Amino acid sequence: MWFLKSQDEVLKELNVNPSIGLTNNEARKRLDQYGPNKLKGKPKKSIVALFFAQLKDMLIYVLLAAAAITIVIGEYSDAIIILLVVILNAAIGVAQEHKAEKAVEALQKMTTPRSLVRRDGEVVEIGSEEVVPGDIIILDAGRFIPADIRLIESANLQVEESALTGESVPADKNALANLSDPKTPLGDKVNMAYMSTLVTYGRGEGVVVSTAMDTEMGKIAKILDEDKVEMTPLQRKLDELGKILAYLAIGICLLIFVIALVQKRDIMEMLLTAISLAVAAIPEGLAAIVAIVLALGVTRMSKKNAIVKKLPAVETLGSVNIICSDKTGTLTQNKMTVLKNYTYGKLTDVSQSAKNITGSHDEIQLIKTMVLCSDATYENDQGTGDPTEVALIVLGGKYNLTKVALNKDHKRVSEYPFDSERKLMSTLNINGDGYRVNTKGAIDNLLNICTTALVDGEVVPLTKKMKDEYLKITEKMSDSALRVLGAAYKNTTEIIEPEEMEKDLTIIGLVGMIDPPRLEVKDSIHEAKEAGITPIMITGDHKNTAVAIAKELDIADSLEQSITGAEIDEMSDSDFAKNINNYRVFARVSPEHKVKIVEAFKSHGNIVSMTGDGVNDAPSLKYADIGVAMGITGTDVAKGASDMILTDDNFSTIVHAIEEGRNIYNNIKKAVIFLLSCNLGEVIAIFFSILMNWPVPLHATQILWINLITDSLPAISLGMDPGDHDVMKQSPRNPKESFFARGAGARAILGGLLIGLLTLGAFYYGLWEHNYTFSNISASLGTKEFKYALSYARTMAFVVLAASQLFYSLSMRSSTKSIFQVGLFKNKYLIGSIVLGLFLQLLVISVPAFARAFGVQFLSINDWGLVLVFALIPLIINEIIKIFMRVAKKKKE
């Protein structure tokens, strides 16, 4: 609480004389005590650690156990295939996660390399890492501040703190200010200056009170570095699904052993059967397929100006129902703009896109004074200097009163610089044969030194009624959150002293400016609301300013929907979380408040997106379900902490990204349900064969081939299905909604049953063709003829299983629309994967080397026709069910 203490108290506590500073010996001692003035980061995980972290999954445990058993019983080819699957999945996971967090590194780069300090009575320049608590820091314009300091001297000192506070305008600093409220917001601590902020005007001195991780910037670094990793809704669902499938696989294997004991079967044979079932129950390609579908979604989004850093973030976007957005630079343009000007009796609105405006005599004089009394520059659409003055120069350009031309015609010969006590600035410029004082500043202070007013080109006495009118217009502009500046002048015949400039002036008028909303944002917010998403404004700016912008953008309706950081501090965490839904605007907040706001919304089960561009946004970007940074105006810190970066800094890109996220989730769901249908079919085929005391219809290697090759291609293609344009007319998906909601579970079970039973049917038909039935199978086991018949029957089952899954994928594109309504050839990737899958299946059967490896034989022409008919049945039945569903839906309507 250094800002609450007087200068003497601070200096005494830090044991330093400001006129001498620390001695070099004392500085070395303190450097040993406090350490270098450098932000620290936690050690990053190695590739090996990341790899083994991927293996902590129930599905992987089951597969590893299956691999171990196959090695023990000598089935090395099966073991190698299973282990390759495990390694592939782990490698994909490592590739996703091995993107080291760059937020803290960016914060480290932001710290200034050199600083001016007073040591042993002399001013010396040292590296910022050598700065210690108690050092006396010398501040001047253009210099970064190396640590958190309590100011002990200030002369017209202004510090640009937008990275920490979110305010567009540099903050006035006052070393003599005495603050008494311990809850004073960061932006109002006028007697303090903070690490990595920039001095834009004036000069000052301060004593270092905090260095490194104890600074405000350090606190942000700590928040960013906390190892808090939350699973996305998709990751949670896949994790739950993985556990269910793993337990299911273990349960089925145990059940098989019980059946085997009852049927007195060979234990080694049952081990292989159990492994086949475990492999059948687990969709080995699921993790890889989801990663590929997400990666393809990322590629599509990058073409729409959204770069996704973390793959699961794509899906998270689809669940977002709260968008918390920083105001400055995200919802607004981050450049002050004059919207109104007033000369007595005339209020003029200034369009943001206006050019070549022909103003009245009084307007021209008002703008001429404003531009001449400014130090900023603006050329080629780039401004330098104070944002307020840049706005005035841009205004001059709209009236064809450019700074270059005015300075050429009215050279400045003297000035009275701005200071925070007078709140005025004056210049003396050549004007014809004489000189003219041009003064700008706070309207109250200006009216106190004016005796006349410019009205319709004439100078008239300034009456109380006129003063009240100026103040009334000022109040009206302030209520609209405009920042108001007044302008006055007087003519002289000679060069006068600065102290004489601000006496007996003529008031010309005033201007109102604001950091205006981005032009396209209002439409985007309307679209977001239609999609069931609530936009929230979070800013370090003042309450009135924030609410005015929020009202204009339709984020908030009234002042009651806003709350300040100080008011948040007065509430308990539980009360704040309870009332969080009453607020749409959060003003004067610190980085800690932003995190608290995000967490309060999340406590209600919301999926929260946070957008921002400043250093102050970084912690909340990291804590949000999805953090979105601005690519152009965003700091490296914000980009490092985010999940997604907008390359065009356009709020509307977020809405497009949410639409893409929703479609990607729907596509992933299609792929998952399809894979589970296929795996269920495999489990049913094997389990029923054991239950009926038949030979197993499929080998583990055949199942792995289907799971990794035949299933995977259609699943990836379903993940690339064209998006549904009506998806943004629906409410956000409940993140707790099961994969199996809305009839998806029933479709998976139906598809699995049909595929499994038809696979068994083809297997039995293959045996029957060779004169083997239920009654004579057991007597023929081990004979050469039966082995041939068994191999042939397994080939039929193998083909039916693979082909039925390929054809069934067509039906998965929509739960209600027929394959013709969605467009049979609209998803060219799916058609291509079906053709390729059938070709690969034919290749496995017809090439002798492959046929031996998979234990299959070439089928007769008649049997090829039969297996293709069997394979089409699940698709046909599913399409017939869809017809009844559409009829039932129409009746309800």
PDB file of C-alpha atoms in Angstrom, residues 124-310:
ATOM      1  CA  VAL A 124      24.013   7.006 -13.837  1.00  0.00           C
ATOM      2  CA  GLU A 125      22.498   4.730 -16.471  1.00  0.00           C
ATOM      3  CA  ILE A 126      22.248   1.061 -15.492  1.00  0.00           C
ATOM      4  CA  GLY A 127      20.549  -2.094 -16.792  1.00  0.00           C
ATOM      5  CA  SER A 128      16.986  -2.399 -15.509  1.00  0.00           C
ATOM      6  CA  GLU A 129      17.817  -5.821 -14.022  1.00  0.00           C
ATOM      7  CA  GLU A 130      20.165  -4.053 -11.566  1.00  0.00           C
ATOM      8  CA  VAL A 131      17.418  -1.757 -10.196  1.00  0.00           C
ATOM      9  CA  VAL A 132      16.635  -2.500  -6.523  1.00  0.00           C
ATOM     10  CA  PRO A 133      14.017  -1.294  -3.977  1.00  0.00           C
ATOM     11  CA  GLY A 134      15.144   2.115  -2.690  1.00  0.00           C
ATOM     12  CA  ASP A 135      16.747   3.239  -5.955  1.00  0.00           C
ATOM     13  CA  ILE A 136      15.898   6.804  -7.003  1.00  0.00           C
ATOM     14  CA  ILE A 137      14.695   6.677 -10.648  1.00  0.00           C
ATOM     15  CA  ILE A 138      14.889   9.716 -12.954  1.00  0.00           C
ATOM     16  CA  LEU A 139      11.955   9.920 -15.391  1.00  0.00           C
ATOM     17  CA  ASP A 140      11.704  11.857 -18.638  1.00  0.00           C
ATOM     18  CA  ALA A 141       9.561  11.708 -21.785  1.00  0.00           C
ATOM     19  CA  GLY A 142      10.021   8.606 -23.928  1.00  0.00           C
ATOM     20  CA  ARG A 143      11.553   6.480 -21.151  1.00  0.00           C
ATOM     21  CA  PHE A 144      10.073   3.202 -19.913  1.00  0.00           C
ATOM     22  CA  ILE A 145       9.676   2.795 -16.159  1.00  0.00           C
ATOM     23  CA  PRO A 146      11.840  -0.103 -14.885  1.00  0.00           C
ATOM     24  CA  ALA A 147       9.942  -1.021 -11.683  1.00  0.00           C
ATOM     25  CA  ASP A 148       6.968   0.050  -9.544  1.00  0.00           C
ATOM     26  CA  ILE A 149       7.846   3.419  -8.038  1.00  0.00           C
ATOM     27  CA  ARG A 150       6.352   5.918  -5.581  1.00  0.00           C
ATOM     28  CA  LEU A 151       6.752   9.353  -7.147  1.00  0.00           C
ATOM     29  CA  ILE A 152       8.646  11.965  -5.099  1.00  0.00           C
ATOM     30  CA  GLU A 153       8.772  14.688  -7.767  1.00  0.00           C
ATOM     31  CA  SER A 154       6.588  15.368 -10.824  1.00  0.00           C
ATOM     32  CA  ALA A 155       6.395  18.205 -13.326  1.00  0.00           C
ATOM     33  CA  ASN A 156       3.592  17.880 -15.878  1.00  0.00           C
ATOM     34  CA  LEU A 157       4.256  14.139 -15.735  1.00  0.00           C
ATOM     35  CA  GLN A 158       2.051  11.924 -17.919  1.00  0.00           C
ATOM     36  CA  VAL A 159       2.417   8.152 -18.180  1.00  0.00           C
ATOM     37  CA  GLU A 160       0.882   5.909 -20.834  1.00  0.00           C
ATOM     38  CA  GLU A 161      -0.627   2.997 -18.843  1.00  0.00           C
ATOM     39  CA  SER A 162      -3.085   1.504 -21.353  1.00  0.00           C
ATOM     40  CA  ALA A 163      -1.354  -1.884 -21.234  1.00  0.00           C
ATOM     41  CA  LEU A 164      -2.178  -2.110 -17.509  1.00  0.00           C
ATOM     42  CA  THR A 165      -5.402  -0.094 -17.139  1.00  0.00           C
ATOM     43  CA  GLY A 166      -6.983  -0.162 -20.597  1.00  0.00           C
ATOM     44  CA  GLU A 167      -7.306   3.648 -20.728  1.00  0.00           C
ATOM     45  CA  SER A 168      -6.565   5.249 -24.100  1.00  0.00           C
ATOM     46  CA  VAL A 169      -5.313   8.554 -22.666  1.00  0.00           C
ATOM     47  CA  PRO A 170      -2.013   8.947 -20.740  1.00  0.00           C
ATOM     48  CA  ALA A 171      -2.571   9.353 -16.982  1.00  0.00           C
ATOM     49  CA  ASP A 172      -1.598  12.591 -15.217  1.00  0.00           C
ATOM     50  CA  LYS A 173       0.748  11.916 -12.293  1.00  0.00           C
ATOM     51  CA  ASN A 174       1.099  13.972  -9.129  1.00  0.00           C
ATOM     52  CA  ALA A 175       3.858  13.125  -6.643  1.00  0.00           C
ATOM     53  CA  LEU A 176       2.248  15.335  -3.962  1.00  0.00           C
ATOM     54  CA  ALA A 177      -1.134  13.593  -4.075  1.00  0.00           C
ATOM     55  CA  ASN A 178      -2.246  12.064  -0.770  1.00  0.00           C
ATOM     56  CA  LEU A 179      -4.534   9.086  -1.243  1.00  0.00           C
ATOM     57  CA  SER A 180      -6.534   7.631   1.657  1.00  0.00           C
ATOM     58  CA  ASP A 181      -8.741   4.939   0.107  1.00  0.00           C
ATOM     59  CA  PRO A 182      -6.974   1.537   0.203  1.00  0.00           C
ATOM     60  CA  LYS A 183      -9.326   0.341  -2.580  1.00  0.00           C
ATOM     61  CA  THR A 184      -8.184   3.036  -5.029  1.00  0.00           C
ATOM     62  CA  PRO A 185      -8.165   1.478  -8.547  1.00  0.00           C
ATOM     63  CA  LEU A 186      -4.809   1.081 -10.271  1.00  0.00           C
ATOM     64  CA  GLY A 187      -5.592   3.804 -12.821  1.00  0.00           C
ATOM     65  CA  ASP A 188      -6.327   6.350 -10.071  1.00  0.00           C
ATOM     66  CA  LYS A 189      -3.084   5.870  -8.104  1.00  0.00           C
ATOM     67  CA  VAL A 190      -1.683   9.163  -9.390  1.00  0.00           C
ATOM     68  CA  ASN A 191       1.320   9.163  -7.042  1.00  0.00           C
ATOM     69  CA  MET A 192       2.578   5.821  -8.407  1.00  0.00           C
ATOM     70  CA  ALA A 193       4.166   4.664 -11.683  1.00  0.00           C
ATOM     71  CA  TYR A 194       4.466   1.057 -12.805  1.00  0.00           C
ATOM     72  CA  MET A 195       6.955  -1.239 -14.463  1.00  0.00           C
ATOM     73  CA  SER A 196       6.960  -1.203 -18.294  1.00  0.00           C
ATOM     74  CA  THR A 197       4.652   1.792 -18.623  1.00  0.00           C
ATOM     75  CA  LEU A 198       5.891   4.733 -20.721  1.00  0.00           C
ATOM     76  CA  VAL A 199       6.502   8.380 -19.798  1.00  0.00           C
ATOM     77  CA  THR A 200       4.901  10.425 -22.599  1.00  0.00           C
ATOM     78  CA  TYR A 201       5.250  13.962 -21.218  1.00  0.00           C
ATOM     79  CA  GLY A 202       6.972  15.918 -18.469  1.00  0.00           C
ATOM     80  CA  ARG A 203       9.550  14.699 -16.015  1.00  0.00           C
ATOM     81  CA  GLY A 204       9.755  13.256 -12.524  1.00  0.00           C
ATOM     82  CA  GLU A 205      11.605  11.279  -9.914  1.00  0.00           C
ATOM     83  CA  GLY A 206      10.510   8.282  -7.887  1.00  0.00           C
ATOM     84  CA  VAL A 207      11.736   5.748  -5.389  1.00  0.00           C
ATOM     85  CA  VAL A 208      11.540   2.052  -6.329  1.00  0.00           C
ATOM     86  CA  VAL A 209       9.138   0.213  -4.004  1.00  0.00           C
ATOM     87  CA  SER A 210       8.766  -3.125  -5.849  1.00  0.00           C
ATOM     88  CA  THR A 211      10.876  -5.021  -8.340  1.00  0.00           C
ATOM     89  CA  ALA A 212      10.599  -8.189 -10.446  1.00  0.00           C
ATOM     90  CA  MET A 213       7.697 -10.489  -9.470  1.00  0.00           C
ATOM     91  CA  ASP A 214       6.473  -8.092  -6.729  1.00  0.00           C
ATOM     92  CA  THR A 215       5.497  -5.442  -9.309  1.00  0.00           C
ATOM     93  CA  GLU A 216       2.034  -5.131 -10.873  1.00  0.00           C
ATOM     94  CA  MET A 217       3.543  -6.602 -14.054  1.00  0.00           C
ATOM     95  CA  GLY A 218       5.034  -9.403 -11.935  1.00  0.00           C
ATOM     96  CA  LYS A 219       1.625 -10.197 -10.470  1.00  0.00           C
ATOM     97  CA  ILE A 220       0.313 -10.667 -14.018  1.00  0.00           C
ATOM     98  CA  ALA A 221       3.287 -12.919 -14.791  1.00  0.00           C
ATOM     99  CA  LYS A 222       2.468 -15.054 -11.717  1.00  0.00           C
ATOM    100  CA  ILE A 223      -1.149 -15.440 -12.809  1.00  0.00           C
ATOM    101  CA  LEU A 224      -0.054 -16.405 -16.322  1.00  0.00           C
ATOM    102  CA  ASP A 225       2.438 -18.905 -14.977  1.00  0.00           C
ATOM    103  CA  GLU A 226       0.053 -20.733 -12.642  1.00  0.00           C
ATOM    104  CA  ASP A 227      -0.261 -24.269 -13.906  1.00  0.00           C
ATOM    105  CA  LYS A 228      -4.030 -24.278 -14.186  1.00  0.00           C
ATOM    106  CA  VAL A 229      -5.154 -26.446 -17.082  1.00  0.00           C
ATOM    107  CA  GLU A 230      -8.855 -27.066 -17.546  1.00  0.00           C
ATOM    108  CA  MET A 231     -10.246 -29.572 -20.004  1.00  0.00           C
ATOM    109  CA  THR A 232     -12.465 -28.261 -22.790  1.00  0.00           C
ATOM    110  CA  PRO A 233     -16.033 -29.637 -23.068  1.00  0.00           C
ATOM    111  CA  LEU A 234     -14.902 -31.913 -25.921  1.00  0.00           C
ATOM    112  CA  GLN A 235     -11.876 -33.192 -23.997  1.00  0.00           C
ATOM    113  CA  ARG A 236     -14.104 -33.924 -20.985  1.00  0.00           C
ATOM    114  CA  LYS A 237     -16.583 -35.839 -23.159  1.00  0.00           C
ATOM    115  CA  LEU A 238     -13.873 -37.841 -24.900  1.00  0.00           C
ATOM    116  CA  ASP A 239     -12.249 -38.552 -21.527  1.00  0.00           C
ATOM    117  CA  GLU A 240     -15.577 -39.791 -20.093  1.00  0.00           C
ATOM    118  CA  LEU A 241     -16.243 -41.789 -23.255  1.00  0.00           C
ATOM    119  CA  GLY A 242     -12.761 -43.320 -23.080  1.00  0.00           C
ATOM    120  CA  LYS A 243     -13.301 -44.452 -19.485  1.00  0.00           C
ATOM    121  CA  ILE A 244     -16.700 -45.960 -20.322  1.00  0.00           C
ATOM    122  CA  LEU A 245     -15.269 -47.844 -23.303  1.00  0.00           C
ATOM    123  CA  ALA A 246     -12.235 -49.006 -21.288  1.00  0.00           C
ATOM    124  CA  TYR A 247     -14.400 -50.338 -18.433  1.00  0.00           C
ATOM    125  CA  LEU A 248     -16.737 -51.888 -21.019  1.00  0.00           C
ATOM    126  CA  ALA A 249     -13.797 -53.638 -22.701  1.00  0.00           C
ATOM    127  CA  ILE A 250     -12.510 -54.956 -19.347  1.00  0.00           C
ATOM    128  CA  GLY A 251     -16.021 -56.080 -18.344  1.00  0.00           C
ATOM    129  CA  ILE A 252     -16.588 -57.917 -21.622  1.00  0.00           C
ATOM    130  CA  CYS A 253     -13.188 -59.621 -21.365  1.00  0.00           C
ATOM    131  CA  LEU A 254     -13.999 -60.857 -17.846  1.00  0.00           C
ATOM    132  CA  LEU A 255     -17.397 -62.059 -19.040  1.00  0.00           C
ATOM    133  CA  ILE A 256     -15.721 -63.987 -21.861  1.00  0.00           C
ATOM    134  CA  PHE A 257     -13.493 -65.791 -19.386  1.00  0.00           C
ATOM    135  CA  VAL A 258     -16.546 -66.790 -17.344  1.00  0.00           C
ATOM    136  CA  ILE A 259     -18.250 -68.085 -20.518  1.00  0.00           C
ATOM    137  CA  ALA A 260     -15.016 -69.828 -21.571  1.00  0.00           C
ATOM    138  CA  LEU A 261     -14.813 -71.629 -18.229  1.00  0.00           C
ATOM    139  CA  VAL A 262     -18.455 -72.694 -18.509  1.00  0.00           C
ATOM    140  CA  GLN A 263     -17.967 -73.858 -22.120  1.00  0.00           C
ATOM    141  CA  LYS A 264     -14.585 -75.421 -21.198  1.00  0.00           C
ATOM    142  CA  ARG A 265     -12.769 -73.635 -24.025  1.00  0.00           C
ATOM    143  CA  ASP A 266      -8.996 -73.321 -24.527  1.00  0.00           C
ATOM    144  CA  ILE A 267      -7.617 -70.550 -22.258  1.00  0.00           C
ATOM    145  CA  MET A 268      -4.983 -69.319 -24.770  1.00  0.00           C
ATOM    146  CA  GLU A 269      -7.638 -69.104 -27.469  1.00  0.00           C
ATOM    147  CA  MET A 270      -9.831 -67.121 -25.104  1.00  0.00           C
ATOM    148  CA  LEU A 271      -6.947 -64.720 -24.371  1.00  0.00           C
ATOM    149  CA  LEU A 272      -6.698 -63.944 -28.080  1.00  0.00           C
ATOM    150  CA  THR A 273     -10.488 -63.585 -28.263  1.00  0.00           C
ATOM    151  CA  ALA A 274     -10.450 -61.233 -25.260  1.00  0.00           C
ATOM    152  CA  ILE A 275      -7.776 -59.122 -26.964  1.00  0.00           C
ATOM    153  CA  SER A 276      -9.892 -59.066 -30.147  1.00  0.00           C
ATOM    154  CA  LEU A 277     -12.849 -57.826 -28.097  1.00  0.00           C
ATOM    155  CA  ALA A 278     -10.767 -55.201 -26.261  1.00  0.00           C
ATOM    156  CA  VAL A 279      -9.451 -53.949 -29.596  1.00  0.00           C
ATOM    157  CA  ALA A 280     -12.988 -54.019 -31.048  1.00  0.00           C
ATOM    158  CA  ALA A 281     -14.443 -52.015 -28.151  1.00  0.00           C
ATOM    159  CA  ILE A 282     -11.848 -49.241 -28.413  1.00  0.00           C
ATOM    160  CA  PRO A 283     -11.946 -46.849 -31.400  1.00  0.00           C
ATOM    161  CA  GLU A 284      -8.141 -46.606 -31.716  1.00  0.00           C
ATOM    162  CA  GLY A 285      -8.281 -43.876 -34.339  1.00  0.00           C
ATOM    163  CA  LEU A 286     -10.645 -41.655 -32.331  1.00  0.00           C
ATOM    164  CA  ALA A 287      -8.022 -39.318 -30.801  1.00  0.00           C
ATOM    165  CA  ALA A 288      -6.157 -39.006 -34.092  1.00  0.00           C
ATOM    166  CA  ILE A 289      -9.378 -38.411 -36.068  1.00  0.00           C
ATOM    167  CA  VAL A 290     -10.610 -35.719 -33.656  1.00  0.00           C
ATOM    168  CA  ALA A 291      -7.179 -34.030 -33.831  1.00  0.00           C
ATOM    169  CA  ILE A 292      -7.238 -34.146 -37.656  1.00  0.00           C
ATOM    170  CA  VAL A 293     -10.815 -32.774 -37.845  1.00  0.00           C
ATOM    171  CA  LEU A 294      -9.867 -29.949 -35.459  1.00  0.00           C
ATOM    172  CA  ALA A 295      -6.701 -29.219 -37.445  1.00  0.00           C
ATOM    173  CA  LEU A 296      -8.712 -29.006 -40.674  1.00  0.00           C
ATOM    174  CA  GLY A 297     -11.123 -26.644 -38.908  1.00  0.00           C
ATOM    175  CA  VAL A 298      -8.157 -24.496 -37.827  1.00  0.00           C
ATOM    176  CA  THR A 299      -6.996 -24.267 -41.438  1.00  0.00           C
ATOM    177  CA  ARG A 300     -10.458 -23.122 -42.550  1.00  0.00           C
ATOM    178  CA  MET A 301     -10.609 -20.545 -39.758  1.00  0.00           C
ATOM    179  CA  SER A 302      -7.189 -19.113 -40.609  1.00  0.00           C
ATOM    180  CA  LYS A 303      -8.624 -18.186 -44.004  1.00  0.00           C
ATOM    181  CA  LYS A 304     -11.288 -16.206 -42.115  1.00  0.00           C
ATOM    182  CA  ASN A 305      -8.734 -14.164 -40.081  1.00  0.00           C
ATOM    183  CA  ALA A 306      -8.793 -16.346 -36.956  1.00  0.00           C
ATOM    184  CA  ILE A 307      -5.601 -18.168 -35.974  1.00  0.00           C
ATOM    185  CA  VAL A 308      -6.201 -20.915 -33.425  1.00  0.00           C
ATOM    186  CA  LYS A 309      -3.190 -21.795 -31.249  1.00  0.00           C
ATOM    187  CA  LYS A 310      -4.738 -24.720 -29.373  1.00  0.00           C
TER     188      LYS A 310
END
